[in-house]
Coordinates of C-alpha atoms in Angstrom, one line a residue:
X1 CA 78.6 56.7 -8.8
X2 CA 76.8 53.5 -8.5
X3 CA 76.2 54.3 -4.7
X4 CA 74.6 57.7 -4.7
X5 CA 72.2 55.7 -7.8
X6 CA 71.4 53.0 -5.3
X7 CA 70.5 55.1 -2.3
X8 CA 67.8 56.8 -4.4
X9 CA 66.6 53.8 -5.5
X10 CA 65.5 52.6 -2.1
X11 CA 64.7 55.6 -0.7
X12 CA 62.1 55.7 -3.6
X13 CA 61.1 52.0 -3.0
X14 CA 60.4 52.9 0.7
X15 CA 58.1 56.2 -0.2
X16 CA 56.4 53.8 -2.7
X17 CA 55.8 51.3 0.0
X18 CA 54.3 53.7 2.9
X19 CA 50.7 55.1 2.2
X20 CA 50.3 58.3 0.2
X21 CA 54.3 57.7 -0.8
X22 CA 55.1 59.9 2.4
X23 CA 57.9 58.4 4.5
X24 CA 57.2 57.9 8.0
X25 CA 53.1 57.9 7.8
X26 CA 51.5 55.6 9.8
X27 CA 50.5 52.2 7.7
X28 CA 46.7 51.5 7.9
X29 CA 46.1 48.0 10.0
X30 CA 45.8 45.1 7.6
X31 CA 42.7 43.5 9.1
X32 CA 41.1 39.7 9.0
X33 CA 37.9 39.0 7.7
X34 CA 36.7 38.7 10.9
X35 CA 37.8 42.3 12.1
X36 CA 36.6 43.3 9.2
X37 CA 33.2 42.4 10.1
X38 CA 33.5 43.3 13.9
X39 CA 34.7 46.8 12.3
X40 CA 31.6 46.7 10.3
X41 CA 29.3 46.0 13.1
X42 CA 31.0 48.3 15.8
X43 CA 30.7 51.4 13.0
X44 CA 26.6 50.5 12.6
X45 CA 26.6 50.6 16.2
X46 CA 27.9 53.5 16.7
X47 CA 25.6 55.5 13.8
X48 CA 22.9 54.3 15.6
X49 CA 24.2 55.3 18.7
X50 CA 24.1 58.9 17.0
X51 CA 20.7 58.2 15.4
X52 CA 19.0 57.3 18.6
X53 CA 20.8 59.5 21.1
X54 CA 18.0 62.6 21.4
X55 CA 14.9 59.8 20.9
X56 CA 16.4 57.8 24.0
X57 CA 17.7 61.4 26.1
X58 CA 16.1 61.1 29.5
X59 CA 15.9 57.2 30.1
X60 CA 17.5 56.2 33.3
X61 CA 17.8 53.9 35.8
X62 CA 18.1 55.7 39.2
X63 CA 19.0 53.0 41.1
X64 CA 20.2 49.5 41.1
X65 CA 20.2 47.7 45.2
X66 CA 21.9 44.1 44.9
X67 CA 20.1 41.9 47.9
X68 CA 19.6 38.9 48.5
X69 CA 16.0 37.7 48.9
X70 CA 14.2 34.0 49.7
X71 CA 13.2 32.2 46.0
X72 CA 9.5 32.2 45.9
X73 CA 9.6 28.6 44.7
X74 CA 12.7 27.1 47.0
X75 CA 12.8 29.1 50.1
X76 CA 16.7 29.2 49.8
X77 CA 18.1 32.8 49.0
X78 CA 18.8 34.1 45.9
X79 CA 20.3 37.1 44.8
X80 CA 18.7 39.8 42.8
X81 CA 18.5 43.2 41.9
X82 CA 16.1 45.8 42.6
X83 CA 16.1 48.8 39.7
X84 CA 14.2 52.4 40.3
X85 CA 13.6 53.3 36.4
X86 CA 12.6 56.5 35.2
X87 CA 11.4 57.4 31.8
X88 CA 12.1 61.2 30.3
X89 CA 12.6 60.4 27.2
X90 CA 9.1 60.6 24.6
X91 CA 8.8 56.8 24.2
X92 CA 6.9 54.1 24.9
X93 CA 9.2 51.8 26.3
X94 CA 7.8 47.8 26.4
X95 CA 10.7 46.2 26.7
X96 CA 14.1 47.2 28.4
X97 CA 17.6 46.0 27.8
X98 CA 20.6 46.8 30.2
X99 CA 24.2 45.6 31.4
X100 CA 24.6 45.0 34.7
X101 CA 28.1 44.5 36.4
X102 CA 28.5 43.0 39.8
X103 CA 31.8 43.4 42.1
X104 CA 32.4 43.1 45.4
X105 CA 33.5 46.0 48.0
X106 CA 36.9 46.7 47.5
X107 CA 37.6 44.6 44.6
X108 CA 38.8 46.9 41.2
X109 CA 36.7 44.4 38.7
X110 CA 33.2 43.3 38.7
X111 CA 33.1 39.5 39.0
X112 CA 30.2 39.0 36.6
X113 CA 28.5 41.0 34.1
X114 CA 25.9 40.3 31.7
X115 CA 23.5 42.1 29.3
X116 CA 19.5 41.6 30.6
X117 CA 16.3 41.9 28.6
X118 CA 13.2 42.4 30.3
X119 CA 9.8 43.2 29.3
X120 CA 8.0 45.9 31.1
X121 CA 4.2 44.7 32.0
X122 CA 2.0 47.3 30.2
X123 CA 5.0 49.9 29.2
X124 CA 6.5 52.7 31.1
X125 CA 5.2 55.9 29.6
X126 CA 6.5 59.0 28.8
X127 CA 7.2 60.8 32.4
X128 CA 7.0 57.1 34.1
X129 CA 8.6 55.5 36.6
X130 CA 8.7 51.8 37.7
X131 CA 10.6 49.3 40.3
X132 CA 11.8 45.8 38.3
X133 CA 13.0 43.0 40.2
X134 CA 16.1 41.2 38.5
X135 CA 16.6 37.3 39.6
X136 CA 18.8 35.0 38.0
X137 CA 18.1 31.3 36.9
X138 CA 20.0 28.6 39.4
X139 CA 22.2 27.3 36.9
X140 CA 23.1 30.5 35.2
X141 CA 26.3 32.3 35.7
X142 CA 25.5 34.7 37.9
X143 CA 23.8 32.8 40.6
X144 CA 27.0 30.4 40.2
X145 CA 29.2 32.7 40.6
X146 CA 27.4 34.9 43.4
X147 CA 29.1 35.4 46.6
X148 CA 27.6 34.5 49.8
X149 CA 25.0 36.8 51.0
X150 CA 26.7 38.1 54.2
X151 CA 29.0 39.8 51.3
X152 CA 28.5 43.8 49.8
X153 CA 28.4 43.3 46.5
X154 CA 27.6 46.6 44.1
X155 CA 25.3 46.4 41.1
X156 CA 26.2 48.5 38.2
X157 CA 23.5 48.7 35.7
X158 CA 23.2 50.8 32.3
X159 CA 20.4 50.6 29.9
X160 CA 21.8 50.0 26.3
X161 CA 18.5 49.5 24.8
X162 CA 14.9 50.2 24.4
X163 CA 11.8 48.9 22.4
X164 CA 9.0 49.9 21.7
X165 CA 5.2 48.6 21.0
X166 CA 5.7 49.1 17.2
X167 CA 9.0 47.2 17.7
X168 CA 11.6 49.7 17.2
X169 CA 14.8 49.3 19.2
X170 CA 16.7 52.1 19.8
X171 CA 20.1 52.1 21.1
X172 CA 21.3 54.2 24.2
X173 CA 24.8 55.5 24.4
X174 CA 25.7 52.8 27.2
X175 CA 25.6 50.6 23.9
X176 CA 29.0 51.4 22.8
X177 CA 30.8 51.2 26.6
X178 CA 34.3 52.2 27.2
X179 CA 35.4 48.6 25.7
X180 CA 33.5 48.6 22.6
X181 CA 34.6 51.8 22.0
X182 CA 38.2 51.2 22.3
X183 CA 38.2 48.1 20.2
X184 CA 36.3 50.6 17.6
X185 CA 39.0 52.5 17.7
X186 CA 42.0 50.3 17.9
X187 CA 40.2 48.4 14.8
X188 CA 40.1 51.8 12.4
X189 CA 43.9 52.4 13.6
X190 CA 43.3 55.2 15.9
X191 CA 45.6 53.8 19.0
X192 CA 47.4 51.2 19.2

């Protein structure tokens, strides 16, 4: 008798310890202060991805060309990166921010990538276009880490952000990439 008692007994316990009592549910991930707060920030993102998405519609870059070109100061080459913008979206748009990804040819990973904030001299107005030259600083990252010049290298670049005169920033899509969003994801327990 005392058998049959037991069984129910921890087959209870177990319902009591799963969420919602149901056996076999999924437990919700117990997460750190910090996640906690990387949860927090990645959700505020994301509304505001939502928020801004028709406001920023029609903001692209058209082209990014990776070259390398002499330094105006040195003589020695550098490398930088020409964008073609266009602006179809109704803003103002004084200041830009993008993320650019560099790889080489062939390669399946970009071998830098970084997230660029550049003003733009006088604005780019509704139905706009513009060409912005992208250079690094010699001791940052990405000229350290540049490949010779004789090698292809492909420029990847996104905007993720735009501000305007009044100060606004509004958030493009491209803000929440493929990695934020999976982390988004994986923090509210939707994948593993």
């Amino acid at each position: 008798m005392r058998l049959p008692l037991a069984a129910c007994l921890l087959a209870l316990a177990v319902a009591a310890c799963t969420p919602g009592g149901s056996p076999g549910e999924a437990a919700a991930p117990v997460l750190t202060a910090a996640e906690q707060a990387e949860l927090a920030g990645l959700e505020a993102l994301a509304a505001q991805v939502e928020a801004d998405r028709g406001v920023v519609a029609g903001f692209e870059v058209l082209q990014a060309r990776y070259a390398f070109e002499p330094d105006p100061r040195t003589g020695n080459l550098q490398p930088a990166v020409h964008l073609a913008l266009a602006n179809g979206s109704g803003l103002v748009v004084v200041k830009l921010s993008v993320q650019a990804s560099f790889s080489r040819v062939g390669e399946p990973g970009p071998w830098h990538s970084q997230e660029f904030h550049m003003p733009l001299a006088g604005g780019l107005a509704p139905g706009g276009g513009t060409a912005v030259r992208m250079i690094p600083a010699s001791d940052s990252d990405w000229a350290l880490k540049a490949p010779p010049a004789e090698v292809e290298v492909l420029a990847r670049v996104v905007p993720i952000a735009l501000e305007t005169a009044d100060g606004r920033r509004l958030v493009t899509p491209h803000a929440l990439g493929p990695d934020k969003q999976a982390r988004l994801e994986q923090l509210r327990g939707d994948r593993p």
